[in-house]
């Protein structure tokens, strides 16, 4: 049976979302100088929106609170594959669709993970190779954890402060402003996240 060549495929999918927000409701209320509970639901929604705007495939380009991702690869990938989300924490598992098109667990100990938290790669060890797979675009699945940590205190303060700037700005400006771009995202936001942001995102 012959197969048409498959396009190179490298796709990310969130498996498990973060268990908490990078900033707490109490911290946001302190930033806003709000000492009443009437706006708690609104403020929490702004925190969640700021998190979505920045986190993972948002403008920061990195996972903030620890989360689990799946990275799908086409058959016969390059010997070295870079994880598509950082900061890398740990490899959870490797699966592949075998020649019968059944999802099968690979032996993780046959592979080695190298690099820094922000640029981490995986490759087969000497005398090993990527498994032989069924001819489908999403033939290999890498499951891994990424993020600065599981607690709010693990997140760099520059990221948390940038998030609080967004929450404060959106709380004070309930409608989008077209008059001045500096009013849309508060000045200082880009500067705060610049040392942590990936060179690409989205």
Tab-separated table of C-alpha atoms in Angstrom:
chain	number	residue	atom	x	y	z
A	1	UNK	CA	0.000	0.000	0.000
A	2	UNK	CA	1.430	3.373	-0.953
A	3	UNK	CA	1.029	6.615	0.949
A	4	UNK	CA	1.095	10.220	-0.105
A	5	UNK	CA	3.744	12.205	1.781
A	6	UNK	CA	2.385	14.037	4.800
A	7	UNK	CA	3.039	17.668	5.534
A	8	UNK	CA	5.211	18.367	8.571
A	9	UNK	CA	2.865	18.658	11.529
A	10	UNK	CA	3.656	20.115	14.921
A	11	UNK	CA	0.588	21.162	16.889
A	12	UNK	CA	-0.025	22.089	20.528
A	13	UNK	CA	-3.096	21.259	22.613
A	14	UNK	CA	-3.714	22.092	26.261
A	15	UNK	CA	-4.499	18.956	28.272
A	16	UNK	CA	-4.836	20.317	31.811
A	17	UNK	CA	-5.414	23.981	32.570
A	18	UNK	CA	-3.657	25.799	35.439
A	19	UNK	CA	-5.171	25.197	38.868
A	20	UNK	CA	-5.041	28.865	39.913
A	21	UNK	CA	-4.623	32.393	38.564
A	22	UNK	CA	-1.233	34.171	38.606
A	23	UNK	CA	-2.743	36.940	40.752
A	24	UNK	CA	-5.375	36.618	43.449
A	25	UNK	CA	-8.623	38.504	43.847
A	26	UNK	CA	-7.271	40.072	47.048
A	27	UNK	CA	-4.161	41.345	45.237
A	28	UNK	CA	-6.238	42.819	42.419
A	29	UNK	CA	-8.578	44.556	44.869
A	30	UNK	CA	-5.595	46.005	46.705
A	31	UNK	CA	-4.203	47.302	43.395
A	32	UNK	CA	-7.588	48.874	42.623
A	33	UNK	CA	-8.078	50.169	46.172
A	34	UNK	CA	-11.428	48.391	46.296
A	35	UNK	CA	-12.521	47.510	49.833
A	36	UNK	CA	-16.043	46.261	49.062
A	37	UNK	CA	-17.287	42.973	47.610
A	38	UNK	CA	-19.875	44.235	45.099
A	39	UNK	CA	-17.394	44.062	42.195
A	40	UNK	CA	-15.707	40.772	43.128
A	41	UNK	CA	-17.274	38.884	40.220
A	42	UNK	CA	-16.268	41.600	37.767
A	43	UNK	CA	-12.705	41.795	39.084
A	44	UNK	CA	-12.277	38.021	38.954
A	45	UNK	CA	-13.523	38.051	35.368
A	46	UNK	CA	-10.922	40.710	34.532
A	47	UNK	CA	-8.213	38.578	36.157
A	48	UNK	CA	-9.315	35.593	34.059
A	49	UNK	CA	-9.365	37.720	30.905
A	50	UNK	CA	-5.887	39.133	31.613
A	51	UNK	CA	-4.615	35.596	32.187
A	52	UNK	CA	-6.048	34.404	28.859
A	53	UNK	CA	-4.575	37.448	27.114
A	54	UNK	CA	-1.068	36.771	28.450
A	55	UNK	CA	-0.769	33.061	29.205
A	56	UNK	CA	0.711	30.324	26.997
A	57	UNK	CA	-0.204	31.162	23.388
A	58	UNK	CA	-1.141	34.720	24.383
A	59	UNK	CA	1.153	37.747	24.251
A	60	UNK	CA	3.635	36.344	26.787
A	61	UNK	CA	4.184	33.187	24.751
A	62	UNK	CA	4.879	31.148	27.896
A	63	UNK	CA	2.913	29.067	30.357
A	64	UNK	CA	2.556	30.966	33.623
A	65	UNK	CA	1.072	28.670	36.287
A	66	UNK	CA	2.029	25.017	35.661
A	67	UNK	CA	-0.167	23.317	33.051
A	68	UNK	CA	-0.079	20.177	30.891
A	69	UNK	CA	0.264	20.243	27.114
A	70	UNK	CA	0.200	17.711	24.283
A	71	UNK	CA	2.404	18.248	21.250
A	72	UNK	CA	1.421	16.252	18.158
A	73	UNK	CA	4.072	15.397	15.565
A	74	UNK	CA	3.949	13.925	12.075
A	75	UNK	CA	5.696	10.580	11.340
A	76	UNK	CA	9.485	10.460	11.156
A	77	UNK	CA	10.164	13.782	12.869
A	78	UNK	CA	13.608	15.318	12.962
A	79	UNK	CA	15.907	13.509	15.368
A	80	UNK	CA	15.716	16.474	17.758
A	81	UNK	CA	12.287	17.952	18.524
A	82	UNK	CA	11.835	21.137	20.542
A	83	UNK	CA	8.938	21.425	22.950
A	84	UNK	CA	6.535	24.112	21.831
A	85	UNK	CA	5.767	25.562	25.248
A	86	UNK	CA	8.030	26.856	27.997
A	87	UNK	CA	9.213	27.050	30.732
A	88	UNK	CA	9.556	23.254	30.509
A	89	UNK	CA	8.906	21.333	33.732
A	90	UNK	CA	8.799	17.618	32.915
A	91	UNK	CA	7.955	14.998	30.316
A	92	UNK	CA	4.785	13.107	31.208
A	93	UNK	CA	4.563	10.524	28.426
A	94	UNK	CA	5.164	9.666	24.773
A	95	UNK	CA	2.451	7.995	22.708
A	96	UNK	CA	2.232	7.107	19.022
A	97	UNK	CA	-0.194	5.543	16.592
A	98	UNK	CA	1.318	2.170	15.693
A	99	UNK	CA	1.101	0.631	12.236
A	100	UNK	CA	-2.386	-0.662	13.119
A	101	UNK	CA	-3.468	2.924	13.942
A	102	UNK	CA	-3.804	2.180	17.657
A	103	UNK	CA	-2.524	4.746	20.166
A	104	UNK	CA	0.364	3.088	22.007
A	105	UNK	CA	2.686	4.154	24.817
A	106	UNK	CA	6.362	4.472	23.970
A	107	UNK	CA	9.117	3.827	26.493
A	108	UNK	CA	10.064	7.257	27.798
A	109	UNK	CA	13.424	6.039	29.062
A	110	UNK	CA	14.473	5.485	25.413
A	111	UNK	CA	14.530	9.266	25.003
A	112	UNK	CA	16.492	12.104	26.552
A	113	UNK	CA	15.384	15.634	27.364
A	114	UNK	CA	18.034	18.332	27.048
A	115	UNK	CA	18.347	22.098	27.136
A	116	UNK	CA	17.158	24.916	29.338
A	117	UNK	CA	13.679	25.536	30.699
A	118	UNK	CA	13.058	28.039	27.920
A	119	UNK	CA	14.461	25.951	25.068
A	120	UNK	CA	14.035	22.247	25.733
A	121	UNK	CA	14.418	19.401	23.266
A	122	UNK	CA	13.765	15.677	23.184
A	123	UNK	CA	15.496	13.073	21.050
A	124	UNK	CA	15.985	9.304	21.019
A	125	UNK	CA	19.008	8.051	22.916
A	126	UNK	CA	21.907	6.415	21.093
A	127	UNK	CA	20.796	3.194	19.337
A	128	UNK	CA	17.128	4.223	19.601
A	129	UNK	CA	14.838	6.019	17.174
A	130	UNK	CA	11.376	7.523	16.969
A	131	UNK	CA	8.787	4.746	16.709
A	132	UNK	CA	7.480	3.500	13.389
A	133	UNK	CA	3.993	4.891	13.065
A	134	UNK	CA	0.831	4.771	11.062
A	135	UNK	CA	0.793	7.329	8.246
A	136	UNK	CA	-1.255	10.116	9.796
A	137	UNK	CA	-0.367	13.750	10.510
A	138	UNK	CA	-0.710	13.465	14.297
A	139	UNK	CA	1.306	10.258	14.584
A	140	UNK	CA	3.265	11.044	17.760
A	141	UNK	CA	2.015	12.661	20.954
A	142	UNK	CA	4.356	14.229	23.527
A	143	UNK	CA	2.676	15.090	26.822
A	144	UNK	CA	4.558	17.455	29.106
A	145	UNK	CA	4.197	20.050	31.843
A	146	UNK	CA	5.201	23.684	31.481
A	147	UNK	CA	5.027	26.774	33.674
A	148	UNK	CA	6.917	28.730	36.300
A	149	UNK	CA	5.440	26.628	39.111
A	150	UNK	CA	2.212	25.631	40.808
A	151	UNK	CA	1.973	28.620	43.165
A	152	UNK	CA	1.386	32.323	42.642
A	153	UNK	CA	4.727	33.034	44.327
A	154	UNK	CA	6.552	31.028	41.615
A	155	UNK	CA	5.581	33.563	38.945
A	156	UNK	CA	8.036	36.440	38.250
A	157	UNK	CA	6.815	39.667	39.800
A	158	UNK	CA	7.151	41.515	36.488
A	159	UNK	CA	4.509	39.237	34.957
A	160	UNK	CA	2.184	39.571	37.931
A	161	UNK	CA	2.535	43.349	37.996
A	162	UNK	CA	1.840	43.563	34.260
A	163	UNK	CA	-1.313	41.539	34.812
A	164	UNK	CA	-2.408	43.852	37.622
A	165	UNK	CA	-1.864	46.828	35.294
A	166	UNK	CA	-4.242	45.255	32.784
A	167	UNK	CA	-6.859	44.483	35.414
A	168	UNK	CA	-6.658	48.022	36.762
A	169	UNK	CA	-6.879	49.564	33.319
A	170	UNK	CA	-9.887	47.469	32.301
A	171	UNK	CA	-11.616	48.135	35.610
A	172	UNK	CA	-11.285	51.905	35.182
A	173	UNK	CA	-12.006	51.891	31.424
A	174	UNK	CA	-15.012	49.671	30.787
A	175	UNK	CA	-15.153	50.479	27.052
A	176	UNK	CA	-12.451	50.242	24.369
A	177	UNK	CA	-10.884	53.609	23.568
A	178	UNK	CA	-9.955	54.425	19.984
A	179	UNK	CA	-8.680	57.917	20.739
A	180	UNK	CA	-5.261	56.998	22.033
A	181	UNK	CA	-3.523	53.639	21.738
A	182	UNK	CA	-1.773	54.212	25.066
A	183	UNK	CA	-5.211	54.060	26.643
A	184	UNK	CA	-5.863	50.574	25.261
A	185	UNK	CA	-2.983	48.867	27.065
A	186	UNK	CA	-1.358	50.783	29.925
A	187	UNK	CA	2.116	52.180	29.419
A	188	UNK	CA	4.690	49.927	31.071
A	189	UNK	CA	2.970	46.621	30.239
A	190	UNK	CA	5.356	45.672	27.409
A	191	UNK	CA	8.358	46.795	29.449
A	192	UNK	CA	7.329	44.588	32.371
A	193	UNK	CA	6.937	41.415	30.324
A	194	UNK	CA	9.783	42.061	27.856
A	195	UNK	CA	12.397	40.151	29.864
A	196	UNK	CA	10.184	37.057	30.084
A	197	UNK	CA	8.328	37.097	26.765
A	198	UNK	CA	9.220	34.649	24.003
A	199	UNK	CA	10.418	36.177	20.762
A	200	UNK	CA	7.316	34.691	19.129
A	201	UNK	CA	3.884	33.822	20.424
A	202	UNK	CA	0.381	32.913	19.300
